[in-house]
Each structure stands twice: as structure tokens, then as C-alpha cells.
Short mmCIF file of C-alpha atoms in Angstrom, two decimals:
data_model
loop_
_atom_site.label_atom_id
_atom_site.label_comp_id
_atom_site.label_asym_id
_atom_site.label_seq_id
_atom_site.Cartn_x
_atom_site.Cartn_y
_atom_site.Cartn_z
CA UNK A 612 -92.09 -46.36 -40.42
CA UNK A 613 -91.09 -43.79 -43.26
CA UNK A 614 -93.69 -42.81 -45.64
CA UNK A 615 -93.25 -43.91 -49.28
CA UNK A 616 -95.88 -41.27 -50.36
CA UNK A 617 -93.98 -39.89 -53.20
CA UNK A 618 -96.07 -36.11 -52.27
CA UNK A 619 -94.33 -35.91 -49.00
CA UNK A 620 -91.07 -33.32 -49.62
CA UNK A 621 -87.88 -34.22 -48.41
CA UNK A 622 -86.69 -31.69 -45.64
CA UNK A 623 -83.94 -29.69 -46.32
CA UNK A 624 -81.30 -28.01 -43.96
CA UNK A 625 -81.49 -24.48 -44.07
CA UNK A 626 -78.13 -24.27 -45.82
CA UNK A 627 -79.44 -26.12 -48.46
CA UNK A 628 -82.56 -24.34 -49.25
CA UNK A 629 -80.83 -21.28 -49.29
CA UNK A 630 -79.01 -22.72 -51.78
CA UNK A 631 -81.97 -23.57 -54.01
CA UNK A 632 -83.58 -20.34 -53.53
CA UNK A 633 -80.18 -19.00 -55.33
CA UNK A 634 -80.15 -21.01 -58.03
CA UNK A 635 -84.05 -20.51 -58.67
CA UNK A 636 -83.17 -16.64 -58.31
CA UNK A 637 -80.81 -17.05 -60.90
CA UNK A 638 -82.66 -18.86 -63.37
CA UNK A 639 -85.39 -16.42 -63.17
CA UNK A 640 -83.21 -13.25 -63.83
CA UNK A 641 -81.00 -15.46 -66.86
CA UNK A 642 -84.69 -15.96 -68.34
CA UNK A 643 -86.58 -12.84 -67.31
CA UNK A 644 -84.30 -10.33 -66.25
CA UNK A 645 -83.33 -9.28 -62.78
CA UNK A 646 -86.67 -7.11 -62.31
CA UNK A 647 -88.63 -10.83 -62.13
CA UNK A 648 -86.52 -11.79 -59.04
CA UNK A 649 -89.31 -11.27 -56.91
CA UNK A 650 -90.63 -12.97 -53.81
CA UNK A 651 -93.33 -14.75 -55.17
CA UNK A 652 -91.61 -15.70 -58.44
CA UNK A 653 -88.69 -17.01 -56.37
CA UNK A 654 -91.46 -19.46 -54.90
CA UNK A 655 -93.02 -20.48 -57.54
CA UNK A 656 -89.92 -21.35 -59.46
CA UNK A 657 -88.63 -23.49 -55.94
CA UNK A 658 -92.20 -24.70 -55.71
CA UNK A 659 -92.69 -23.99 -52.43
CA UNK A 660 -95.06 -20.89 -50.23
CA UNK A 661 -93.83 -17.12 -50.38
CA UNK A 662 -93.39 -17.30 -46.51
CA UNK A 663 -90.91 -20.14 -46.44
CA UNK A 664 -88.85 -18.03 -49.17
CA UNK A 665 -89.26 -14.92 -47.34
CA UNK A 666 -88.07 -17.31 -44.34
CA UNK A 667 -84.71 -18.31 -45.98
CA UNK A 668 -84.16 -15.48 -47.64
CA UNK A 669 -85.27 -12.34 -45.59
CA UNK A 670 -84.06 -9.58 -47.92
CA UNK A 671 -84.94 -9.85 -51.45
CA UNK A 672 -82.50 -7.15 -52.19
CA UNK A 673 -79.58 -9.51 -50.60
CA UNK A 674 -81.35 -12.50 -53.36
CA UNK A 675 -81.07 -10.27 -56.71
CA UNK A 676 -77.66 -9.10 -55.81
CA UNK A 677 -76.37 -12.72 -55.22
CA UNK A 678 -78.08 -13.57 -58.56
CA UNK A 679 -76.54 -10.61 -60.94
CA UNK A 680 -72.96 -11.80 -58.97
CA UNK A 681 -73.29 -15.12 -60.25
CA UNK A 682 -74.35 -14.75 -63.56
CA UNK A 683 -71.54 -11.47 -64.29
CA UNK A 684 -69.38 -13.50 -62.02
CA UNK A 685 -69.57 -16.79 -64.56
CA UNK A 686 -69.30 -14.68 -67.38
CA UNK A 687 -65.85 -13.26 -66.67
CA UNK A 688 -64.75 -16.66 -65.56
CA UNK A 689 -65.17 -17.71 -69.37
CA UNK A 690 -63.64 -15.02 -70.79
CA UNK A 691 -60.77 -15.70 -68.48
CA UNK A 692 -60.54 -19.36 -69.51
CA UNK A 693 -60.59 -17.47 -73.93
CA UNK A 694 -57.98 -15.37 -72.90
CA UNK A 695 -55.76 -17.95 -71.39
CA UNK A 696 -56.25 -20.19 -74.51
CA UNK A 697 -54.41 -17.53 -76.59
CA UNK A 698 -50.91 -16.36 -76.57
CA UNK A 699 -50.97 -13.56 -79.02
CA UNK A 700 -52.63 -10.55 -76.90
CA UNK A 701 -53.92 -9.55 -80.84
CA UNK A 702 -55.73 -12.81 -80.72
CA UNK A 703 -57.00 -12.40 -77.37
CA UNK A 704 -58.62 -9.39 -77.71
CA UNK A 705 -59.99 -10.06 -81.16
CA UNK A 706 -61.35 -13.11 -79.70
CA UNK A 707 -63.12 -11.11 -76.85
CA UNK A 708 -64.42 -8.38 -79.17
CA UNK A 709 -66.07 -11.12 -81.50
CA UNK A 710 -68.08 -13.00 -78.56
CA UNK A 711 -68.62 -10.05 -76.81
CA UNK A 712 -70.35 -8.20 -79.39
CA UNK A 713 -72.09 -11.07 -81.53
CA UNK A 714 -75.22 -11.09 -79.91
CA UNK A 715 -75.18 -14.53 -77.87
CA UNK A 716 -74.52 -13.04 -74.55
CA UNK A 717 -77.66 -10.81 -74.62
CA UNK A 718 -79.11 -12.38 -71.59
CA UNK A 719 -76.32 -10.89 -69.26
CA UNK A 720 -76.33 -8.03 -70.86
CA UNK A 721 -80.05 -7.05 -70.33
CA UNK A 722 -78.66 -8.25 -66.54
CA UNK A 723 -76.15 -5.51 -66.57
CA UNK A 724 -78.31 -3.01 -68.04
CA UNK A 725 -81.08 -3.82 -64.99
CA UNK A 726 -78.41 -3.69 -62.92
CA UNK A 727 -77.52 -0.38 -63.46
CA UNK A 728 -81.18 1.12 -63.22
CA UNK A 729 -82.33 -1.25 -60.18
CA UNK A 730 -78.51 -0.49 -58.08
CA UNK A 731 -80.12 2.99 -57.53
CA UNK A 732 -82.55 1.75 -54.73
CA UNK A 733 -80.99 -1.38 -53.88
CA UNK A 734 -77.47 -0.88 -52.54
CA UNK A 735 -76.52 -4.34 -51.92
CA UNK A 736 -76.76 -4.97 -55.77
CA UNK A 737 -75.22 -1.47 -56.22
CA UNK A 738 -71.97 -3.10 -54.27
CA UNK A 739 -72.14 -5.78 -56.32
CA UNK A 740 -71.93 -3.74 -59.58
CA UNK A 741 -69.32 -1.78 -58.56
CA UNK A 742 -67.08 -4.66 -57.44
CA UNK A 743 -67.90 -6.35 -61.03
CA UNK A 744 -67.09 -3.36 -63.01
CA UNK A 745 -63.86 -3.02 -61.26
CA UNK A 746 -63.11 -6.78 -61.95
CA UNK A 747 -63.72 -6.54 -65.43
CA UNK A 748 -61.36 -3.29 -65.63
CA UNK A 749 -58.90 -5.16 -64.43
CA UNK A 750 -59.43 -8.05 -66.34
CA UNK A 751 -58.88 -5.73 -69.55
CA UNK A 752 -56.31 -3.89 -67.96
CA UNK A 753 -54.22 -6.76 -67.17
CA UNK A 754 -54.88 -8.09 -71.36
CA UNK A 755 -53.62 -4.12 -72.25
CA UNK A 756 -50.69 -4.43 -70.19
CA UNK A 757 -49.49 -7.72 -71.35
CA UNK A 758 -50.05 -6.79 -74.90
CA UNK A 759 -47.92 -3.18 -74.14
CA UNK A 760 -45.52 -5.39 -72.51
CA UNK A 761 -44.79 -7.81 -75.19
CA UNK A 762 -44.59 -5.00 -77.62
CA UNK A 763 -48.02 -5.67 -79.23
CA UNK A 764 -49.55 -3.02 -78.42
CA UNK A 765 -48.74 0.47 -78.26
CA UNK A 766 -50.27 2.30 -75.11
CA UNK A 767 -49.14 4.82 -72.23
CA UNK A 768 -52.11 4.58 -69.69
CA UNK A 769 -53.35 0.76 -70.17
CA UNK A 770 -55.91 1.48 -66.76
CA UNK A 771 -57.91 4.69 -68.96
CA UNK A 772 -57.68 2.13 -71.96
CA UNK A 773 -59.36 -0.62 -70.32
CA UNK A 774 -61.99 2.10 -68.53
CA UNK A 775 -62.57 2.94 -71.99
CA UNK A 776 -62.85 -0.62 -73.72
CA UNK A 777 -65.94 -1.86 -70.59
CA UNK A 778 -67.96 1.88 -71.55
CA UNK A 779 -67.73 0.91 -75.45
CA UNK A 780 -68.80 -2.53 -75.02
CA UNK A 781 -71.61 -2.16 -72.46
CA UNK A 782 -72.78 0.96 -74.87
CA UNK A 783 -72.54 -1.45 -77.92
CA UNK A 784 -74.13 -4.61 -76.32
CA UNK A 785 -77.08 -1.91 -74.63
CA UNK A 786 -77.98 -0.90 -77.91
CA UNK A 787 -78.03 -4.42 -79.04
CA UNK A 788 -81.11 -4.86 -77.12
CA UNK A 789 -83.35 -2.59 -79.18
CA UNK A 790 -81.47 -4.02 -82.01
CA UNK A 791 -79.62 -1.00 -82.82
CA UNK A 792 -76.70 -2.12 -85.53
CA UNK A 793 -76.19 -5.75 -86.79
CA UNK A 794 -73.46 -8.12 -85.21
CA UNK A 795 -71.30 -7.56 -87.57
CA UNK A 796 -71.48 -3.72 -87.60
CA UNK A 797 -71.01 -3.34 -83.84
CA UNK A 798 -67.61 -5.63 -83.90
CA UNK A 799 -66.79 -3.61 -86.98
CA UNK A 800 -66.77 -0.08 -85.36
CA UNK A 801 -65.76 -1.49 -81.91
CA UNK A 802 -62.39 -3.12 -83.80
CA UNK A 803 -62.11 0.37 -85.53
CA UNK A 804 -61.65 2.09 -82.64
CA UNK A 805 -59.85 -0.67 -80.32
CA UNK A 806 -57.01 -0.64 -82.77
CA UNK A 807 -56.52 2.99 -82.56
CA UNK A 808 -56.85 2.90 -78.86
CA UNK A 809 -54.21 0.10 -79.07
CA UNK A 810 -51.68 1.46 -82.01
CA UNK A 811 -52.65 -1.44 -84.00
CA UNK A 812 -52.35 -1.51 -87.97
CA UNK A 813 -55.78 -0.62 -89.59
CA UNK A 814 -57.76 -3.84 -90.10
CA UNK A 815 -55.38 -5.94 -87.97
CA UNK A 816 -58.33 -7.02 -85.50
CA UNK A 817 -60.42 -7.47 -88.81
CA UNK A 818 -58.66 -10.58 -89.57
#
């Protein structure tokens, strides 16, 4: 007869807890950072003993990589769905410059900046970085080129552009952290400069 003692856990199939351990992993980093993706943190978040993580989940490096890949991962996926709700490249990038830089994505930001600094002894996340960085060059690239192509934008090498665009943002949204500049003043310079970059009219991303 099956027990009805609400204490007694329900099995899971490896596949499954393997799943949870992700999402716990990724919950953790969204609230702590990716330096709190530990072993024992991982358990205690899942509620369940360090060696039946450690059992799932063998490499911890493996865990905070497929954490930072979500989270980055889901990021670009919205700014995908902003872009494609816009027609006028002008629009688009404005658009990405103002959520970008406001201050509300702070959480992946601290992400990539951990990223960055934990990659150097962890190469699985390392891979991961690199692979994300050259999505999001693309993703720009691809915004550049259709805003060259539809005469919007003025620009001869839309691939150094875009390389370009991902170093000014990550700088701007790093120094966000220590709360270096106001919203406004980092979307403000970064529009100064992205309309040079694109042979846009002065204040034409202002508006």
C-alpha cells in the first residue's frame, strides 16, 4: 500500500532531477551571482544532501556554465522578440539602447561581468562566453546591416560596428554596478556615440 505520509519525497528520474538542479542553479546565480553556484548552495536551494547533487551533477563547472547560458541565452531571446516588433532599424536600436542601459537588467549584467572573471579557471563557462558574445555580435550585426541596407544607416564595416556597440554596452552596464553615471547619462553618451558610429543626424536616437 502507498504511503500517504506527506514527508516521504516523490522519486524522480535522473533526467528530471538534473533538470531541477538547473533551474535551482539558475535561480541562485539570477539572485546571487554566478560565484554562489556552489555545491552546497545548489542543495540547499533543491532541498536535498550535497552528495545527491554532486551525484546528478558531477562537475560544478558543467552546472554554472549551463546557468550563465540560460540566463544570457533568455536575454537575447527578448531582445530578439523588441527588435522584431519594430520596422524602422532607428527604432530598433533606440529601443535596445534604452532597455539595455536603464538599469533593469543589472542582474545579468553582474552575470556577465562574473562571467568574464570566473571563465579564466573554468573553461566550460569560458566556451559558453565566447559562443554568447559571438551571438550577440551577430545579433547587432545583423540590426547594422539591415539598417545599412535599407539606407538608414550609413556604415562600411557593419561586423567592427557591432564589435564595437557589445564593448560600449558591457563597459556602460559594468560601471552601472558601482553606480557610475545615472540611467539617463549612460543612454545619453551611448546614443552620442551610436549615431556617429551609424551616420545618424545628431539627436536622432534622442527622440
Amino acid at each position: 500500500m502507498a504511503s500517504k505520509d506527506p514527508a516521504v519525497r516523490t522519486r524522480l528520474s535522473g533526467s528530471e532531477r538534473r533538470a531541477q538542479i538547473a533551474r535551482a542553479a539558475e535561480a541562485l546565480a539570477r539572485r546571487q551571482g554566478l560565484d554562489a553556484v556552489t555545491l552546497r548552495a545548489v542543495a540547499a536551494e533543491v532541498g536535498v544532501g550535497s552528495a545527491l547533487v554532486a551525484h546528478h551533477a558531477p562537475s560544478m563547472e558543467d552546472v554554472v556554465a549551463d546557468a550563465f547560458q540560460a540566463i544570457v541565452a533568455a536575454e537575447l531571446a527578448d531582445l530578439e522578440r523588441l527588435r522584431d516588433r519594430h520596422a524602422d532599424p532607428v527604432v530598433v536600436v533606440r529601443e535596445l539602447l534604452g532597455t539595455l542601459l536603464d538599469g533593469t537588467r543589472s542582474d545579468v549584467t553582474l552575470i556577465w561581468v562574473q562571467s568574464w572573471a570566473l571563465g579564466g579557471r573554468n573553461e566550460a563557462l569560458a566556451a559558453r562566453v565566447r559562443a554568447q558574445m559571438d551571438a550577440w555580435t551577430e545579433f547587432l550585426e545583423g540590426i547594422v546591416r539591415a539598417g545599412t541596407a535599407a539606407g538608414r544607416f550609413r556604415v562600411d564595416d557593419p561586423g567592427a560596428v557591432a564589435a564595437q556597440l557589445l564593448g560600449m554596452i558591457d563597459g556602460l552596464n559594468a560601471h552601472a554596478l558601482v553606480s557610475w553615471r545615472d540611467a539617463a547619462g549612460r543612454i545619453r553618451l551611448m546614443s552620442t556615440a551610436v549615431e556617429a558610429m551609424l551616420g545618424l543626424e545628431s539627436n536622432e536616437l534622442g527622440g
